[in-house]
Coordinates of C-alpha atoms in Angstrom, one line a residue:
X232 CA 64.6 124.4 57.4
X233 CA 65.9 121.6 59.5
X234 CA 64.6 118.0 59.4
X235 CA 65.1 115.3 62.0
X236 CA 65.8 111.8 60.8
X237 CA 65.0 109.2 63.4
X238 CA 65.9 105.5 63.1
X239 CA 63.5 103.8 65.4
X240 CA 63.9 100.7 67.6
X241 CA 66.9 101.6 69.7
X242 CA 66.1 101.5 73.5
X243 CA 67.1 104.6 75.4
X244 CA 69.4 104.3 78.5
X245 CA 71.5 106.6 80.6
X246 CA 71.2 109.9 82.3
X247 CA 70.5 113.5 81.2
X248 CA 69.9 116.8 82.9
X249 CA 66.7 118.7 82.4
X250 CA 67.0 122.3 81.2
X251 CA 65.5 125.4 82.8
X252 CA 61.9 126.1 82.1
X253 CA 61.1 127.8 78.9
X254 CA 57.6 128.9 80.1
X255 CA 59.1 130.3 83.3
X256 CA 62.0 132.1 81.6
X257 CA 59.9 134.2 79.2
X258 CA 58.0 136.2 81.8
X259 CA 61.0 136.4 84.0
X260 CA 63.1 137.8 81.1
X261 CA 60.3 140.3 80.5
X262 CA 60.2 141.3 84.2
X263 CA 63.9 142.1 84.1
X264 CA 63.1 145.5 82.6
X265 CA 61.2 146.5 85.8
X266 CA 64.4 147.8 87.2
X267 CA 67.2 149.9 85.9
X268 CA 69.7 147.8 87.7
X269 CA 71.3 144.6 86.2
X270 CA 69.8 141.2 86.8
X271 CA 71.4 137.8 86.2
X272 CA 69.2 134.9 85.4
X273 CA 70.7 131.4 85.3
X274 CA 69.5 128.2 83.5
X275 CA 67.7 130.1 80.8
X276 CA 67.3 127.5 78.1
X277 CA 68.8 128.2 74.7
X278 CA 65.7 127.8 72.6
X279 CA 64.3 130.0 69.9
X280 CA 61.5 131.5 72.1
X281 CA 63.9 132.8 74.7
X282 CA 66.2 134.0 71.9
X283 CA 63.3 136.0 70.4
X284 CA 62.5 137.5 73.8
X285 CA 66.1 138.6 74.3
X286 CA 66.1 140.2 70.8
X287 CA 62.9 142.1 71.7
X288 CA 64.5 143.3 75.0
X289 CA 67.6 144.5 73.0
X290 CA 65.4 146.3 70.5
X291 CA 63.6 148.1 73.3
X292 CA 67.0 149.4 74.5
X293 CA 68.1 146.9 77.1
X294 CA 71.6 145.6 77.3
X295 CA 71.6 141.8 77.0
X296 CA 74.5 139.4 77.5
X297 CA 74.2 135.7 77.3
X298 CA 76.8 133.0 78.2
X299 CA 76.5 129.3 79.1
X300 CA 72.8 129.5 80.1
X301 CA 73.2 132.7 82.1
X302 CA 71.6 135.9 80.9
X303 CA 72.4 139.4 82.2
X304 CA 69.9 142.2 81.4
X305 CA 70.4 145.9 82.2
X306 CA 67.6 148.3 81.3
X307 CA 68.6 151.9 81.8
X308 CA 66.2 154.8 81.8
X309 CA 65.2 155.7 78.3
X310 CA 64.1 152.2 77.1
X311 CA 61.4 152.2 74.5
X312 CA 57.8 151.5 75.3
X313 CA 56.9 150.4 71.8
X314 CA 57.6 147.1 70.1
X315 CA 57.0 146.5 66.4
X316 CA 55.0 143.7 64.8
X317 CA 58.2 142.5 63.1
X318 CA 59.7 142.1 66.6
X319 CA 56.9 140.2 68.3
X320 CA 55.2 138.3 65.6
X321 CA 57.4 135.2 66.0
X322 CA 56.2 134.6 69.6
X323 CA 52.8 135.0 71.2
X324 CA 54.4 135.1 74.7
X325 CA 55.7 138.5 73.9
X326 CA 52.4 139.7 75.3
X327 CA 54.0 139.4 78.7
X328 CA 55.9 142.6 78.0
X329 CA 52.6 144.4 78.7
X330 CA 52.8 144.3 82.5
X331 CA 56.4 145.4 83.0
X332 CA 56.2 148.2 80.3
X333 CA 53.1 149.6 81.9
X334 CA 54.6 149.3 85.4
X335 CA 57.7 151.1 84.5
X336 CA 56.7 153.4 81.6
X337 CA 53.0 153.9 82.3
X338 CA 52.5 153.4 78.5
X339 CA 53.2 150.9 75.8
X340 CA 52.4 150.0 72.2
X341 CA 52.2 146.3 71.4
X342 CA 50.9 144.6 68.3
X343 CA 47.8 142.5 68.7
X344 CA 48.9 138.8 68.5
X345 CA 47.9 136.9 65.5
X346 CA 46.2 133.5 65.3
X347 CA 47.6 130.3 66.6
X348 CA 47.5 126.8 65.1
X349 CA 46.4 125.2 68.4
X350 CA 43.4 127.5 68.8
X351 CA 42.3 131.0 69.8
X352 CA 44.3 132.5 72.7
X353 CA 42.8 135.9 73.2
X354 CA 44.3 138.8 75.1
X355 CA 41.1 140.2 76.5
X356 CA 42.0 139.0 80.1
X357 CA 45.3 140.7 79.9
X358 CA 43.6 144.0 78.9
X359 CA 40.9 143.6 81.4
X360 CA 43.5 143.2 84.1
X361 CA 45.5 146.3 83.1
X362 CA 42.3 148.4 82.7
X363 CA 41.3 147.5 86.2
X364 CA 44.5 149.1 87.4
X365 CA 43.6 152.3 85.7
X366 CA 45.0 152.0 82.1
X367 CA 43.2 153.1 79.0
X368 CA 43.3 150.8 75.9
X369 CA 42.9 151.7 72.3
X370 CA 43.4 149.6 69.2
X371 CA 44.6 151.2 66.1
X372 CA 46.4 149.8 63.0
X373 CA 46.7 146.3 64.6
X374 CA 48.4 147.8 67.7
X375 CA 47.3 148.0 71.3
X376 CA 47.9 151.6 72.5
X377 CA 47.8 151.5 76.3
X378 CA 48.5 154.3 78.7
X379 CA 48.0 155.3 82.4
X380 CA 49.2 158.9 82.6
X381 CA 48.6 159.0 86.3
X382 CA 50.2 155.6 87.0
X383 CA 48.6 152.3 88.0
X384 CA 46.5 151.9 91.1
X385 CA 46.0 148.6 92.9
X386 CA 42.5 147.0 93.0
X387 CA 40.9 143.6 93.1
X388 CA 40.8 141.7 89.7
X389 CA 39.2 138.4 88.8
X390 CA 41.3 136.7 86.1
X391 CA 39.1 133.7 85.3
X392 CA 38.5 133.0 81.7
X393 CA 36.3 130.5 79.7
X394 CA 39.0 127.8 79.9
X395 CA 40.0 128.6 83.5
X396 CA 42.8 130.9 84.8
X397 CA 45.2 132.5 82.4
X398 CA 48.9 131.9 83.2
X399 CA 50.4 134.8 81.2
X400 CA 47.4 137.0 82.2
X401 CA 48.2 136.3 85.8
X402 CA 51.9 137.0 85.1
X403 CA 51.1 140.3 83.4
X404 CA 48.9 141.5 86.2
X405 CA 51.5 140.6 88.8
X406 CA 54.3 142.4 86.9
X407 CA 52.1 145.5 86.4
X408 CA 51.0 145.6 90.1
X409 CA 54.5 145.4 91.7
X410 CA 55.1 149.1 91.1
X411 CA 51.4 150.2 91.3
X412 CA 50.2 152.4 94.1
X413 CA 48.4 150.4 96.8
X414 CA 47.5 146.7 96.9
X415 CA 46.3 144.5 94.1
X416 CA 44.4 141.3 94.8
X417 CA 44.3 138.8 91.9
X418 CA 41.4 136.4 92.2
X419 CA 41.2 133.2 90.2
X420 CA 44.9 133.4 89.7
X421 CA 46.8 130.7 87.8
X422 CA 48.6 128.3 90.1
X423 CA 51.2 126.9 87.7
X424 CA 54.8 126.5 89.0
X425 CA 55.9 129.1 86.4
X426 CA 53.7 131.7 88.0
X427 CA 55.3 130.9 91.4
X428 CA 58.7 131.2 89.8
X429 CA 57.9 134.6 88.5
X430 CA 56.6 135.7 91.9
X431 CA 59.8 134.5 93.5
X432 CA 61.9 136.4 91.0
X433 CA 59.9 139.6 91.6
X434 CA 60.3 139.2 95.3
X435 CA 64.1 138.7 94.8
X436 CA 64.0 142.1 93.1
X437 CA 62.3 143.7 96.1
X438 CA 58.6 143.2 95.2
X439 CA 56.0 142.2 97.8
X440 CA 54.0 139.3 96.2
X441 CA 52.1 136.9 98.5
X442 CA 50.0 133.8 97.7
X443 CA 51.6 132.7 94.4
X444 CA 50.6 129.0 93.9
X445 CA 47.1 129.7 95.3
X446 CA 44.0 131.0 93.7
X447 CA 44.5 134.4 95.3
X448 CA 47.7 136.4 94.8
X449 CA 48.2 139.7 96.7
X450 CA 50.7 142.3 95.4
X451 CA 51.7 145.3 97.6
X452 CA 53.1 148.0 95.4
X453 CA 56.6 149.3 96.1
X454 CA 58.3 152.4 94.8
X455 CA 61.2 150.6 93.0
X456 CA 62.8 147.3 92.3
X457 CA 66.5 146.4 92.3
X458 CA 68.8 143.9 90.5
X459 CA 69.2 140.3 91.6
X460 CA 70.7 136.9 90.8
X461 CA 68.1 134.2 90.1
X462 CA 67.9 130.6 88.9
X463 CA 65.0 129.4 86.8
X464 CA 63.0 126.2 87.8
X465 CA 63.4 123.0 85.8
X466 CA 61.2 122.6 82.7
X467 CA 58.4 120.2 83.8
X468 CA 57.2 119.7 80.2
X469 CA 60.7 118.7 79.0
X470 CA 61.0 116.4 82.0
X471 CA 57.6 114.9 81.3
X472 CA 58.5 114.4 77.6
X473 CA 61.6 112.4 78.5
X474 CA 59.7 110.5 81.1
X475 CA 57.2 109.4 78.4
X476 CA 60.1 108.6 76.1
X477 CA 61.6 106.3 78.8
X478 CA 58.3 104.6 79.3
X479 CA 57.9 104.2 75.5
X480 CA 61.2 102.6 74.6
X481 CA 64.1 102.3 77.1
X482 CA 66.1 100.0 79.4
X483 CA 65.6 102.7 82.0
X484 CA 66.4 106.5 81.9
X485 CA 67.5 108.8 84.8
X486 CA 66.6 112.5 84.7
X487 CA 68.4 115.0 86.9
X488 CA 67.4 118.6 87.8
X489 CA 63.7 117.8 88.0
X490 CA 61.2 118.9 90.7
X491 CA 59.0 116.0 91.9
X492 CA 56.2 118.3 93.1
X493 CA 55.8 119.8 89.7
X494 CA 55.5 116.3 88.0
X495 CA 52.7 114.8 90.1
X496 CA 50.0 114.6 87.4
X497 CA 52.4 113.2 84.9
X498 CA 53.9 110.8 87.4
X499 CA 50.5 109.5 88.6
X500 CA 49.4 108.8 85.0
X501 CA 52.5 106.8 84.1
X502 CA 52.2 104.8 87.3
X503 CA 48.5 104.1 86.6
X504 CA 49.5 102.9 83.2
X505 CA 51.9 100.4 84.8
X506 CA 55.3 102.0 84.2
X507 CA 58.1 102.4 86.7
X508 CA 58.7 105.9 88.1
X509 CA 61.1 106.3 91.1
X510 CA 62.2 109.6 92.5
X511 CA 65.2 110.1 94.9
X512 CA 64.4 111.3 98.4
X513 CA 65.1 114.9 97.5
X514 CA 62.8 114.8 94.5
X515 CA 65.4 116.2 92.1
X516 CA 66.2 112.9 90.2
X517 CA 63.8 110.4 88.7
X518 CA 64.3 107.0 87.1
X519 CA 61.7 105.8 84.6
X520 CA 61.4 102.5 82.6
X521 CA 58.6 100.8 80.8
X522 CA 56.3 98.5 82.7
X523 CA 56.2 94.8 81.9
X524 CA 52.4 95.0 81.4
X525 CA 51.5 98.5 80.3
X526 CA 47.9 99.6 80.5
X527 CA 45.7 102.1 78.6
X528 CA 44.8 105.3 80.3
X529 CA 42.6 108.4 80.3
X530 CA 43.6 112.1 80.2
X531 CA 41.4 115.1 81.0
X532 CA 43.6 118.2 80.7
X533 CA 43.1 120.9 83.3
X534 CA 45.0 123.9 84.7
X535 CA 47.7 123.1 87.3
X536 CA 47.7 120.9 89.4
X537 CA 45.6 119.0 86.8
X538 CA 47.1 117.2 83.8
X539 CA 48.8 119.7 81.5
X540 CA 47.6 120.3 78.0
X541 CA 51.3 120.6 77.0
X542 CA 51.8 116.9 77.8
X543 CA 48.7 115.3 76.1
X544 CA 50.3 114.9 72.7
X545 CA 53.4 113.1 74.1
X546 CA 51.1 110.6 76.0
X547 CA 49.1 110.1 72.9
X548 CA 52.3 108.7 71.2
X549 CA 52.7 106.3 74.2
X550 CA 49.0 105.3 74.1
X551 CA 49.3 104.5 70.4
X552 CA 51.4 101.4 71.2
X553 CA 49.7 100.6 74.5
X554 CA 47.3 97.7 74.6
X555 CA 43.6 98.6 75.0
X556 CA 41.7 101.8 74.4
X557 CA 42.9 105.1 75.8
X558 CA 41.0 108.4 75.8
X559 CA 42.5 112.0 75.7
X560 CA 40.2 115.0 76.2
X561 CA 41.7 118.5 76.0
X562 CA 39.5 121.0 77.8
X563 CA 41.9 123.9 77.3
X564 CA 42.8 123.6 73.6
X565 CA 40.1 121.3 72.1
X566 CA 41.7 121.8 68.6
X567 CA 45.1 120.6 69.8
X568 CA 45.1 117.2 68.0
X569 CA 46.9 117.9 64.7
X570 CA 49.6 115.4 65.7
X571 CA 47.0 112.6 65.5
X572 CA 46.8 112.7 61.7
X573 CA 50.6 112.4 61.5
X574 CA 50.6 109.6 64.0
X575 CA 48.0 107.8 61.9
X576 CA 50.5 108.0 58.9
X577 CA 52.8 105.9 61.1
X578 CA 50.1 103.3 61.7
X579 CA 48.4 104.6 64.9
X580 CA 44.7 103.9 65.3
X581 CA 43.2 107.2 66.5
X582 CA 39.8 108.8 66.1
X583 CA 39.4 112.5 67.0
X584 CA 36.0 114.1 67.7
X585 CA 35.0 117.3 69.4
X586 CA 38.2 117.8 71.5
X587 CA 38.6 114.1 72.3
X588 CA 41.0 111.5 70.9
X589 CA 40.2 107.8 71.2
X590 CA 43.4 105.7 70.8
X591 CA 43.3 102.0 70.2
X592 CA 46.7 100.6 70.8
X593 CA 48.5 98.8 68.0
X594 CA 51.4 96.3 68.1
X595 CA 53.8 98.7 66.5
X596 CA 54.3 101.9 64.4
X597 CA 56.3 102.2 61.2
X598 CA 58.5 105.1 60.1
X599 CA 57.1 107.6 57.7
X600 CA 57.6 111.2 56.5
X601 CA 55.7 113.4 58.9
X602 CA 55.3 117.2 59.5
X603 CA 55.3 119.0 62.8
X604 CA 52.5 121.5 63.4
X605 CA 53.2 122.9 66.8
X606 CA 55.7 122.6 69.6
X607 CA 54.2 119.7 71.6
X608 CA 52.9 117.9 68.5
X609 CA 56.5 117.8 67.3
X610 CA 57.7 116.2 70.5
X611 CA 54.9 113.5 70.1
X612 CA 56.2 112.7 66.6
X613 CA 59.8 112.3 67.8
X614 CA 58.7 110.0 70.6
X615 CA 56.6 107.9 68.2
X616 CA 59.6 107.8 65.8
X617 CA 61.9 106.4 68.5
X618 CA 59.6 103.4 68.9
X619 CA 58.7 102.9 65.2
X620 CA 60.1 100.3 62.9
X621 CA 62.3 101.9 60.2
X622 CA 63.1 105.6 59.6
X623 CA 61.0 108.6 60.2
X624 CA 61.6 112.1 58.7
X625 CA 60.2 114.9 60.7
X626 CA 59.9 118.3 58.9
X627 CA 59.4 121.8 60.3
X628 CA 61.9 121.2 63.1
X629 CA 61.7 124.8 64.1
X630 CA 58.6 124.0 66.1
X631 CA 60.7 121.7 68.4
X632 CA 63.5 124.3 68.7
X633 CA 61.0 126.7 70.2
X634 CA 60.9 124.8 73.5
X635 CA 63.4 121.9 73.6
X636 CA 67.0 122.7 74.3
X637 CA 69.3 120.4 72.3
X638 CA 66.7 117.7 72.0
X639 CA 68.5 115.7 69.4
X640 CA 71.8 115.8 71.3
X641 CA 70.1 114.7 74.5
X642 CA 68.4 111.8 72.7
X643 CA 71.7 110.8 71.1
X644 CA 73.3 110.8 74.5
X645 CA 70.6 108.3 75.6
X646 CA 71.4 106.0 72.7
X647 CA 68.8 107.1 70.1
X648 CA 69.7 107.2 66.4
X649 CA 68.7 110.7 65.4
X650 CA 70.3 113.1 63.0
X651 CA 69.5 116.7 62.1
X652 CA 69.8 117.7 58.5
X653 CA 69.4 121.2 57.0
X654 CA 67.4 121.8 53.9
X655 CA 67.0 125.0 51.9
X656 CA 64.3 127.3 53.2
X657 CA 61.2 127.1 51.0
X658 CA 59.7 130.4 52.0
X659 CA 57.8 129.2 55.1
X660 CA 59.2 131.8 57.4
X661 CA 55.8 133.1 58.4
X662 CA 54.9 129.6 59.7
X663 CA 57.5 130.0 62.4
X664 CA 55.5 132.8 64.0
X665 CA 53.4 130.3 66.0

């Protein structure tokens, strides 16, 4: 397993380009099997989650080629409708194969996802959506056996869950509905930019999807889809992570290939906390530097366009060294505070209770051995390490590799002192599943 060694105290400066969105790429790659014609997808980030998805597509029988951020997928007739547990256990997002397999094959066999370190993420909404379109669902031997012998038929489906709309559930229903007979209306749809990106990709293939980005999405079924060329949107969470890094310790950092519209909640919070955030007129480049008099802040996570749960851990690292008392409440994953215990090892003053973290800013952090527990917690530890005095060793780096493309190289390019070292695997392979 890899470790990241971070020598703190070196201000960042310079310019880096933001990679394509990991969370947009995964359903788009899954949707590539909706046609038997080749599709070319550009700016697919080279992270372990997208690599796992491409492996699954290959094992289903698709032809996959990857070169310099561009992926070509061709899915001829005869692809398999069944994925094994060994194929999908490493990535919960593999559930987004449900929609395209049902649309194209009218049947599929997928393992039930296992547990997740940041909380329960059930698939009941995914199944409710596909059942509304006429599919039958059985569970046997840990697998979901789903079939619609007469095909899928459009209807109206409400996708609201206990924590609000489901992004992958919305994705799955859109992908299933594009080849269904008639019209499907998705109520309480997720509004995330990644959902809009998938809808744009489907439309580029010849689908008729309307209303993506609103609470109601309408899908008019078509008989077939065709190949296309498509470019994935920038990764708003990677951009937000580097914006926080720049506000934490920098002389000023410029990020290119961003989308200002997608960054509003994160931008507004950094501005409220006294930091400098300046976008170019086209909204595709942003300059960030620390404020002279940073202020504490409050976060209440919510579905888009609210503050993203995927960015609360990173801001917690910034709040840890911001004067005053900051509050972070996660309404989506109330258990998503495992990074706080590791930040406390570095000297942070944080109290966590019932899905809320209360952070009292300290003058400085100190380097320590810490352990990553999930993707965004890992990023928070890296940010804290950049500002800490001394050296921090971050273990279980595979969590970071799930969603950040070349994070250590990008930080090095900005002047950080980081080094990746490889250790012998100690048998924790199964931990990588989440």
